[in-house]
CSV table of C-alpha atoms and ligand atoms in Angstrom, one decimal:
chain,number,residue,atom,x,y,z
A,21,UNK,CA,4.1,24.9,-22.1
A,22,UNK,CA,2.5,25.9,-18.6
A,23,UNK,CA,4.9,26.4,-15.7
A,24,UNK,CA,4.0,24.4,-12.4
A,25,UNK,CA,3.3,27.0,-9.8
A,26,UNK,CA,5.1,26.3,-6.8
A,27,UNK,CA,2.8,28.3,-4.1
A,28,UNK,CA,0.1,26.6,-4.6
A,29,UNK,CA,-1.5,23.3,-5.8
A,30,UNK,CA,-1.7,22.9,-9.5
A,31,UNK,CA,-2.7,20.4,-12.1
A,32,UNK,CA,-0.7,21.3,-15.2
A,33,UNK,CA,-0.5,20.4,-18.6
A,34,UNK,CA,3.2,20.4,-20.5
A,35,UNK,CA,3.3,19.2,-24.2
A,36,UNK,CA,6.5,17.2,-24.3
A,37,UNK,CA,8.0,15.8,-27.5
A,38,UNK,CA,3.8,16.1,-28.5
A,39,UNK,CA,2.2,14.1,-25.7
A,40,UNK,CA,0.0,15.6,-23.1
A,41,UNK,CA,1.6,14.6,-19.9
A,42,UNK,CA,-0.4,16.2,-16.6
A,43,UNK,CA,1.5,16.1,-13.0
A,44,UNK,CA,-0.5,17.2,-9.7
A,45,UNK,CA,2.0,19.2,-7.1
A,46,UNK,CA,0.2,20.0,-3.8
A,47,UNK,CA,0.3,22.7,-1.6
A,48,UNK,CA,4.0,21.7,-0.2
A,49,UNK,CA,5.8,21.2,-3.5
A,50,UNK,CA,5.3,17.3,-3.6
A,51,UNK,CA,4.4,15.4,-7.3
A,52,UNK,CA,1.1,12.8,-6.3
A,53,UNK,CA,1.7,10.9,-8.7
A,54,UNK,CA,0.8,7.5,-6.6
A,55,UNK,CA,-2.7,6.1,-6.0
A,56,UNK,CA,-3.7,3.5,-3.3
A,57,UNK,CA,-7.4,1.9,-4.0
A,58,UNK,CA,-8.3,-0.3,-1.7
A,59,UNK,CA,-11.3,-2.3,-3.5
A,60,UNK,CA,-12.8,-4.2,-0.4
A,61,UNK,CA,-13.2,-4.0,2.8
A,62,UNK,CA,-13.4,-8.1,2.9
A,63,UNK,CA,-9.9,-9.9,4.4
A,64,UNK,CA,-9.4,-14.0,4.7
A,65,UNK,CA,-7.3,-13.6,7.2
A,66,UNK,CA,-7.5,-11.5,10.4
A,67,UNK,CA,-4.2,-10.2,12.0
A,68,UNK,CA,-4.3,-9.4,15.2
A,69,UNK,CA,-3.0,-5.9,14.8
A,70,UNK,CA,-5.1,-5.5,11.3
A,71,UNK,CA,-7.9,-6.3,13.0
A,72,UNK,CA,-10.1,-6.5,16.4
A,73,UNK,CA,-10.6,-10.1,17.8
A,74,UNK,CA,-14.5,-9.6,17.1
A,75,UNK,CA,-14.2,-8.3,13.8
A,76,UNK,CA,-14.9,-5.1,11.4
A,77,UNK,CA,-18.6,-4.3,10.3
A,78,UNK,CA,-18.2,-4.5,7.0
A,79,UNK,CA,-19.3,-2.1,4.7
A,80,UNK,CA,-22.8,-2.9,2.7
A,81,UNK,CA,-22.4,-4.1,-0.7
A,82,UNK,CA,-24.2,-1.2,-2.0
A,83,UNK,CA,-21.6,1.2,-0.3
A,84,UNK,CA,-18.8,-0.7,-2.0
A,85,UNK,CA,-17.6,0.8,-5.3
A,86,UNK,CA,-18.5,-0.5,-8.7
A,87,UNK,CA,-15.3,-1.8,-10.7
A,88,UNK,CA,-16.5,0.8,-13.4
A,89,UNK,CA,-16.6,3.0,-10.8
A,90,UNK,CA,-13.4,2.3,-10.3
A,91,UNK,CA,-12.2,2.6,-13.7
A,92,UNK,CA,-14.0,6.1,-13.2
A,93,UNK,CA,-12.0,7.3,-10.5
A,94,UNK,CA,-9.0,6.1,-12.1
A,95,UNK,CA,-9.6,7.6,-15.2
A,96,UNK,CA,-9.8,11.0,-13.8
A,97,UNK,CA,-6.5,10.5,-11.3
A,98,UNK,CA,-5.0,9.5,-14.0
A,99,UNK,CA,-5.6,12.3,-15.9
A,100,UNK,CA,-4.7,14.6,-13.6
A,101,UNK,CA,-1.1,13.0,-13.2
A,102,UNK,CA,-1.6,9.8,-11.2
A,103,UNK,CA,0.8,7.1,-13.2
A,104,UNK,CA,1.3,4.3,-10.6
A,105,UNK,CA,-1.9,2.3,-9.0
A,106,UNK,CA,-1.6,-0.3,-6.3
A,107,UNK,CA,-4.5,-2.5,-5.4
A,108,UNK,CA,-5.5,-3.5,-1.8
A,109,UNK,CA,-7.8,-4.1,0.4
A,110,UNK,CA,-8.9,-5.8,3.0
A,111,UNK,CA,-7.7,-8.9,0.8
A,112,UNK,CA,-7.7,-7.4,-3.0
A,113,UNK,CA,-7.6,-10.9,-4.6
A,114,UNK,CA,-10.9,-12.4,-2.7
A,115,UNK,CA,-13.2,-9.7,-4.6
A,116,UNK,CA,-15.0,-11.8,-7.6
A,117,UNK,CA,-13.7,-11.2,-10.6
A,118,UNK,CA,-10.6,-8.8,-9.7
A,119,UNK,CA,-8.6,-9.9,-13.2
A,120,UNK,CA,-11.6,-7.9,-15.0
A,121,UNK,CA,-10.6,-4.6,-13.2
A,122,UNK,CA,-6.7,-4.9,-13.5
A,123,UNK,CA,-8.0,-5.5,-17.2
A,124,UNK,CA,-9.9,-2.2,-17.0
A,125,UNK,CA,-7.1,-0.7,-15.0
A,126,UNK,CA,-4.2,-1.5,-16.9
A,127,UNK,CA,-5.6,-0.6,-20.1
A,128,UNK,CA,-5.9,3.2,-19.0
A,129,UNK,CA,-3.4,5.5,-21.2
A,130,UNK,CA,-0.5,7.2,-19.1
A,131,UNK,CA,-0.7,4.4,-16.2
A,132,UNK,CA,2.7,3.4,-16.1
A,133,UNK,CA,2.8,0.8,-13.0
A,134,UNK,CA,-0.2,-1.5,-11.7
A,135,UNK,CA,0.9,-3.2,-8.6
A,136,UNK,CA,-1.1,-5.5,-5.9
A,137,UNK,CA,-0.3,-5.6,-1.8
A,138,UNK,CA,-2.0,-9.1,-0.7
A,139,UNK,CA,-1.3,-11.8,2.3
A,140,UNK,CA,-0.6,-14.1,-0.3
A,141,UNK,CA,-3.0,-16.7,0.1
A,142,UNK,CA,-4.6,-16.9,-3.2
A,143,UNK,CA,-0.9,-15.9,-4.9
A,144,UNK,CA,-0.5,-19.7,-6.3
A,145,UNK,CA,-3.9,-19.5,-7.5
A,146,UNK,CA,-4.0,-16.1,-9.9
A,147,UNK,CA,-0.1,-15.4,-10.5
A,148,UNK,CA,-0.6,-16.4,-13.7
A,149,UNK,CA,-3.5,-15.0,-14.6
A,150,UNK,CA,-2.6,-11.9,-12.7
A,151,UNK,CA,0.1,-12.2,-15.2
A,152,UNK,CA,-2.0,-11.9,-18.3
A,153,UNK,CA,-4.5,-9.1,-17.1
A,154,UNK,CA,-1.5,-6.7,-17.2
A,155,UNK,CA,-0.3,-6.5,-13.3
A,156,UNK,CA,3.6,-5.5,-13.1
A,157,UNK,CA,4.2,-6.7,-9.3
A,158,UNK,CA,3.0,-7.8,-6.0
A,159,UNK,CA,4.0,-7.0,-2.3
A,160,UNK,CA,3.4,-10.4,0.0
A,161,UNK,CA,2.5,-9.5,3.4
A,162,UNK,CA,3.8,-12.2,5.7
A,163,UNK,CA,4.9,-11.4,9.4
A,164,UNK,CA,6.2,-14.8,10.4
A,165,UNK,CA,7.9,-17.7,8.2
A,166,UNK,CA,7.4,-20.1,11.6
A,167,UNK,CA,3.9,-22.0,10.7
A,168,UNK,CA,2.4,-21.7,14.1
A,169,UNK,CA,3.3,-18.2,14.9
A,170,UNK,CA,1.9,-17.3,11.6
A,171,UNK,CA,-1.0,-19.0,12.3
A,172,UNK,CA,-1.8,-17.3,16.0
A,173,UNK,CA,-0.4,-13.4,13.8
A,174,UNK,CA,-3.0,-14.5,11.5
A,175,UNK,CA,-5.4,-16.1,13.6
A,176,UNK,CA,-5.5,-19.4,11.7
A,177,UNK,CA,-3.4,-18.2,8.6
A,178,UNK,CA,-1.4,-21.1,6.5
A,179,UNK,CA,1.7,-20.4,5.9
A,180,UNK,CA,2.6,-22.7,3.3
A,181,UNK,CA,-0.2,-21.1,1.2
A,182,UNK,CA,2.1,-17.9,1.2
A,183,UNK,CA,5.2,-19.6,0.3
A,184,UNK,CA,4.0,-21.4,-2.2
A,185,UNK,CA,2.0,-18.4,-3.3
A,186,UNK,CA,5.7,-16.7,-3.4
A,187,UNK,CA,7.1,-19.3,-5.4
A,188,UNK,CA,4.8,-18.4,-7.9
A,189,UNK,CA,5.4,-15.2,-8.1
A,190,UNK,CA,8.7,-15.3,-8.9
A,191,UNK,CA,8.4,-18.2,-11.4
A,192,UNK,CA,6.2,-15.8,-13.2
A,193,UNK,CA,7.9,-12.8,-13.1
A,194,UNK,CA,5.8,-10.0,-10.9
A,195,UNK,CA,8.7,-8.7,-9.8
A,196,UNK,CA,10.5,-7.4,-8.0
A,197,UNK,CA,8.5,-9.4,-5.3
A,198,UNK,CA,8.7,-7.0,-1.7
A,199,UNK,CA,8.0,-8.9,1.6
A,200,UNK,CA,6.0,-7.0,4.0
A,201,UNK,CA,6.9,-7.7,7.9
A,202,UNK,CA,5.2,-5.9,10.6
A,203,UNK,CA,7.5,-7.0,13.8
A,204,UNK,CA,5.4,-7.3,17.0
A,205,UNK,CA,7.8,-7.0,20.6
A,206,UNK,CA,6.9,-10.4,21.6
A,207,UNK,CA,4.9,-11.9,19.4
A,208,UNK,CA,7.3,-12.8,15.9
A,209,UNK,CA,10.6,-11.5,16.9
A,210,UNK,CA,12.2,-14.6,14.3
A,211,UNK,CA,13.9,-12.1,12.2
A,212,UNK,CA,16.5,-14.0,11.4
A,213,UNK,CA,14.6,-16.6,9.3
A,214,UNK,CA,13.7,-13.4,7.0
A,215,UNK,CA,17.5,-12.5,6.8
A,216,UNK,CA,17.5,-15.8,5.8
A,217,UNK,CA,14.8,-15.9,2.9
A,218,UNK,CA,17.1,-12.8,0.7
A,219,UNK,CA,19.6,-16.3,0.3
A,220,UNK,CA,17.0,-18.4,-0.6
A,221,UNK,CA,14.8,-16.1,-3.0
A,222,UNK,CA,16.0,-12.9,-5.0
A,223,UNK,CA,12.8,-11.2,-2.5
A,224,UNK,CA,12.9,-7.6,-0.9
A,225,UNK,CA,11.6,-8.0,3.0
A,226,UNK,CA,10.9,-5.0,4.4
A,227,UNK,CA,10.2,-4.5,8.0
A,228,UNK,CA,7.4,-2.1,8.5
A,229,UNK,CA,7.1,-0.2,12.0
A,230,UNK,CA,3.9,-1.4,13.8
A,231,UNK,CA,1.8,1.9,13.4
A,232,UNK,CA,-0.8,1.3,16.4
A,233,UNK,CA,-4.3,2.0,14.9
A,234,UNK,CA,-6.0,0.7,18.0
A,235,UNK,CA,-5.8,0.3,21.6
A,236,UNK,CA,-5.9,-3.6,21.6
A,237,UNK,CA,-2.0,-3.3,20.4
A,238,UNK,CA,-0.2,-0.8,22.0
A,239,UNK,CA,3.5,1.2,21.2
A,240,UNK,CA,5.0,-1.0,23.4
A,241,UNK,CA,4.8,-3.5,21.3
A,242,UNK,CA,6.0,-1.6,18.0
A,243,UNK,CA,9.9,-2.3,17.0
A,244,UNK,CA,11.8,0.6,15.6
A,245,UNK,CA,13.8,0.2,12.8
A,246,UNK,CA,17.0,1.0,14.1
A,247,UNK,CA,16.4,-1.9,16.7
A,248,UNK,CA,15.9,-4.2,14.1
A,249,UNK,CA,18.3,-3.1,11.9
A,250,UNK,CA,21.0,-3.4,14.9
A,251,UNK,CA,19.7,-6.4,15.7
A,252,UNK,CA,20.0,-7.8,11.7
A,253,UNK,CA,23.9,-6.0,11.5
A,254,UNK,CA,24.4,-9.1,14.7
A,255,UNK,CA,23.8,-12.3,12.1
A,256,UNK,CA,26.3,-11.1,9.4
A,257,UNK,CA,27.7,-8.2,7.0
A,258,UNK,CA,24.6,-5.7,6.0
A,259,UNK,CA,26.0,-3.4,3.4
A,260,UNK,CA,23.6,-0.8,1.7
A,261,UNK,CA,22.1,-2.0,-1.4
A,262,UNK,CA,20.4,-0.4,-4.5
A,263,UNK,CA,16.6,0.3,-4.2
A,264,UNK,CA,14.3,-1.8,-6.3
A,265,UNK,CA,11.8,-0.4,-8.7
A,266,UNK,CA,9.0,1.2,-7.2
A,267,UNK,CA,10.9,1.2,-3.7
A,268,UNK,CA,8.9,3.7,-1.4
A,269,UNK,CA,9.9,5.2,1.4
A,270,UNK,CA,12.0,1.9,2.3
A,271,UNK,CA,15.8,2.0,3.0
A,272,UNK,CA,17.6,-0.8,2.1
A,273,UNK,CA,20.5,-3.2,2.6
A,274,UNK,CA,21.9,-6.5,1.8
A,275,UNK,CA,23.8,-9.3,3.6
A,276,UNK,CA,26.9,-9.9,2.0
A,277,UNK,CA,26.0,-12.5,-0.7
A,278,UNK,CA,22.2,-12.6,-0.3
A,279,UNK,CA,19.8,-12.7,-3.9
A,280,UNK,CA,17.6,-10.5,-2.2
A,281,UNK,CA,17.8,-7.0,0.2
A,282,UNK,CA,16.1,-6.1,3.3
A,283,UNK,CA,14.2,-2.9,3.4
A,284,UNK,CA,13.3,-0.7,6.5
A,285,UNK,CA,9.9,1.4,6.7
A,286,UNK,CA,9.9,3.7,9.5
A,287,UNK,CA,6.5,5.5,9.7
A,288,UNK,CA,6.8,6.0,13.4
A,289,UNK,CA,10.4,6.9,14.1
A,290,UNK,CA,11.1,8.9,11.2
A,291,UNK,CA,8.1,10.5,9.1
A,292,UNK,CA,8.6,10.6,5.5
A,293,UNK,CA,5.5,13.2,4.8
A,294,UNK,CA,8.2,15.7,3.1
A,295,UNK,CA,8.6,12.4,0.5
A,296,UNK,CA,5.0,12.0,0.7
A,297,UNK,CA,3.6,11.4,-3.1
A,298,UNK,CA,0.2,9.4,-2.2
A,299,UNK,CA,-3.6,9.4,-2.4
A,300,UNK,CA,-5.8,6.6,-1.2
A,301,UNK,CA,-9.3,5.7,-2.2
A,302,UNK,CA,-11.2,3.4,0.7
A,303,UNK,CA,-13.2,0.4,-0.9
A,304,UNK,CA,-16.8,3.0,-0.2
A,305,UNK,CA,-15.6,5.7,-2.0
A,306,UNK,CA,-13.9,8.1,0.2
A,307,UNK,CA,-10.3,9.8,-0.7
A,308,UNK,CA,-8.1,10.3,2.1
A,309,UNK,CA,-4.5,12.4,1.7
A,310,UNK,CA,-2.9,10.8,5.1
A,311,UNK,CA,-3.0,7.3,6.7
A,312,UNK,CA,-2.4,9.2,9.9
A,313,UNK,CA,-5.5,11.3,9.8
A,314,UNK,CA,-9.1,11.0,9.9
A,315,UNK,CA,-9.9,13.3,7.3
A,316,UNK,CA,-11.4,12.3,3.6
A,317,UNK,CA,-13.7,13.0,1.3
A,318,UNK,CA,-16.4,11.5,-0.4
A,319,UNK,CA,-16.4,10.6,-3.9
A,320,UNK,CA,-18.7,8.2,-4.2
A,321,UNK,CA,-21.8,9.9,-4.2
A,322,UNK,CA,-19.8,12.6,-7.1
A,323,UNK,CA,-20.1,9.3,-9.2
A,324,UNK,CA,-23.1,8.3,-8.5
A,325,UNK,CA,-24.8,11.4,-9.8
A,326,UNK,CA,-24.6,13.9,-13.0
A,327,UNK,CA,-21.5,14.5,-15.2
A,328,UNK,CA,-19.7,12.2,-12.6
A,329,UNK,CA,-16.1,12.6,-14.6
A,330,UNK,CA,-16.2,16.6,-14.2
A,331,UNK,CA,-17.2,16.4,-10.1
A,332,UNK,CA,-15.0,13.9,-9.8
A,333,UNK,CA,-11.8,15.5,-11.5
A,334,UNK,CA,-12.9,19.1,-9.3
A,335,UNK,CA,-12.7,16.8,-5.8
A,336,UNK,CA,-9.6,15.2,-6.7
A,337,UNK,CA,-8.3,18.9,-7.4
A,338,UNK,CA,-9.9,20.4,-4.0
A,339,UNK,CA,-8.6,17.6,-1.5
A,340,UNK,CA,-5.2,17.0,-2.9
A,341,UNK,CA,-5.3,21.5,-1.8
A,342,UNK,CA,-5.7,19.9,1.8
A,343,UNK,CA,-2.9,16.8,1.9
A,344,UNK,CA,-0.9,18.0,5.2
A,345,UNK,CA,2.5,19.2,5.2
A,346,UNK,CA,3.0,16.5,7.9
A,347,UNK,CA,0.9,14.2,9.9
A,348,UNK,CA,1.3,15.2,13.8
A,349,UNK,CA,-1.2,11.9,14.9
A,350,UNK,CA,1.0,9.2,14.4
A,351,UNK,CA,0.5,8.8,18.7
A,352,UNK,CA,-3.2,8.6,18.7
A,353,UNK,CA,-5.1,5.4,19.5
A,354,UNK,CA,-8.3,6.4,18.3
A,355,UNK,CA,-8.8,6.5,14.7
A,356,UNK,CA,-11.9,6.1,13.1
A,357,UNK,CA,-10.9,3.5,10.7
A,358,UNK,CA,-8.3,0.2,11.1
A,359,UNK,CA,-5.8,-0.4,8.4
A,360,UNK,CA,-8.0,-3.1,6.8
A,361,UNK,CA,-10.5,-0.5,6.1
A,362,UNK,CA,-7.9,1.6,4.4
A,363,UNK,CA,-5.6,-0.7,2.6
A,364,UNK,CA,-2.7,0.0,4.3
B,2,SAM,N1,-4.5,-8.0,2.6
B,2,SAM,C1,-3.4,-7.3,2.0
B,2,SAM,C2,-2.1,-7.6,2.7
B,2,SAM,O1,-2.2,-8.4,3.7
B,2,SAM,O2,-1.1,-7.1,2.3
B,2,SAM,C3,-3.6,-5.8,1.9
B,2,SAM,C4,-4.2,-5.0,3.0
B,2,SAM,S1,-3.1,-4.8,4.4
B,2,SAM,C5,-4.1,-3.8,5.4
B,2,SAM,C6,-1.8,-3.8,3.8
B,2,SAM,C7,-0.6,-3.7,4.7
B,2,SAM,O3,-0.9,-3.0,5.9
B,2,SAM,C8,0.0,-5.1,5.1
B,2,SAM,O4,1.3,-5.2,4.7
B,2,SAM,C9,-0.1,-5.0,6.6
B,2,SAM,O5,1.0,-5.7,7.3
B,2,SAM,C10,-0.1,-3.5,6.9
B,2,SAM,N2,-0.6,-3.1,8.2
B,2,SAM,C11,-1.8,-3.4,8.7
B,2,SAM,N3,-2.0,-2.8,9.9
B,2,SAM,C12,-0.8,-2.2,10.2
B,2,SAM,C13,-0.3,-1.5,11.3
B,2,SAM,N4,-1.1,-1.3,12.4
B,2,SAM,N5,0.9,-1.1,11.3
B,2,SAM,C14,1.7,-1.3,10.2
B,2,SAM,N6,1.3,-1.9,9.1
B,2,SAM,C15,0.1,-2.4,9.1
């Protein structure tokens, strides 16, 4: 057995009960162990805080990664001690032929949780089949449950796409199904039809702190989570609840006798980078350690040359030895790349 060395950043193997099991501690004593790939840039919606009113160049295709490049990278996190994947984007379910790489994906030894973040619009569509290629869970991202409000967040969004898309979900059992809710001062304040969706569906909303990416949306418009949650304690009994599986950084809560909880996430009033367990790979190849900072690396062109698995495996080694005790940006305006280019 080899001990994990605390100091420093370590990949190590430990036979247990005879199976090879690999965990990747970084510099701060943290276990990665939690992979974000975002596998397009591409979105069929375009929220206003996502997204600038003209639009995001989009990468070229050529610069997008392969889905066996994919596999590749995911192969070799995985071997080093990744065990839970989500999928994003832009919008993961509008890239052709996405059951194909949660096929791939979920057939990888030691992944033990393969989970989606989408807007919802295709849900209806490819629960099922989402379903049969192996996926566990989704997140739904949906800031408004009024139709036209939805429809100006999402510039032209349908909401009853989502719902039904949600229905779905839940007849088909990716769950626990988590509601994503970015609250905008002003804009879709109607929290108290979300309150009221944890009676009508056993769902998880979470309200996420606006994180302003961009100048077009500024703090002023971002709602903290103690607001809310004051705010939600007004319209009945909030008691703290259990945590779903796979819960985050999310603290939760229930109304007295709701089916379903409501979750806070509050990246801008109280970092969780001690708790931090994540990497993220960008739809072009590039592996970041912090949402709040500009810094990644790129892998791409390590798989697009020579003995791709072994430079691959050395850069996921050498940038998880930079992921940042803490992320002291979370003020700035000017970040190189919006959340849609990311994945959130
Ligand atoms: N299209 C998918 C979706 O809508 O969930 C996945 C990509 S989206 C970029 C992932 C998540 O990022 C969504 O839940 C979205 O609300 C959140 N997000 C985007 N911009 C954000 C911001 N500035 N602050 C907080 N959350 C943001």
């Amino acid at each position: 057995m080899i001990f994990i060395a605390h100091r420093s950043s370590v990949i190590a193997n430990r036979l247990f009960w005879g199976f090879k099991m690999t965990h990747m501690i970084d510099q701060h004593n943290r276990k990665i162990d939690y992979l974000r790939l975002s596998i397009t840039d591409k979105c069929n919606l375009r929220c206003i805080y996502c997204m600038p009113s003209g639009g995001l160049k989009l990468k070229p295709h050529e610069e997008i990664l392969t889905y066996e490049e994919i596999e590749l990278f995911a192969n070799c996190a995985i071997e080093q001690g990744i065990s839970k994947i989500r999928l994003t984007g832009g919008e993961p379910l509008i890239r052709r032929d996405v059951l194909d790489l949660i096929k791939g994906l979920t057939s990888i030894p030691g992944l033990t949780d393969i989970s989606l973040t989408t807007n919802g619009i295709l849900l209806a569509d490819y629960a099922d089949a989402l379903v049969e290629a192996g996926l566990k869970r989704v997140n739904i991202s949906v800031d408004s449950l009024d139709p036209d409000v939805f429809r100006r967040i999402t510039r032209n969004g349908n909401l009853s796409r989502v719902i039904s898309g949600l229905e779905k979900t839940l007849e088909v059992g990716l769950e626990p199904v988590k509601i994503n809710v970015v609250v905008l001062r002003g804009v879709n304040e109607d929290i108290a039809d979300f309150v009221k969706l944890t009676f009508d569906y056993p769902v998880h909303v979470r309200f996420i702190e606006y994180m302003p990416f961009s100048k077009e949306i500024g703090m002023e418009k971002s709602v903290s989570s103690a607001e809310l949650q004051e705010r939600i304690s007004k319209l009945g009994e909030l008691e703290q609840a259990a945590s779903p599986y796979g819960a985050g950084p999310a603290r939760y809560f229930k109304m007295k006798g709701s089916q379903g909880t409501i979750g806070f996430i509050s990246p801008m009033s109280e970092h969780f980078c001690p708790k931090c367990n994540r990497l993220r790979l960008t739809a072009d190849g590039r592996l970041r350690t912090c949402l709040f900072s500009d810094e990644e690396v790129d892998v791409r062109k390590a798989m697009r040359a020579e003995n791709p698995k072994e430079k691959v495996k050395e850069l996921i080694y050498q940038t998880l030895l930079t992921k940042p005790k803490n992320h002291s940006e979370s003020r700035r305006r000017d970040f190189q790349r919006r959340m849609s280019q990311i994945g959130g």
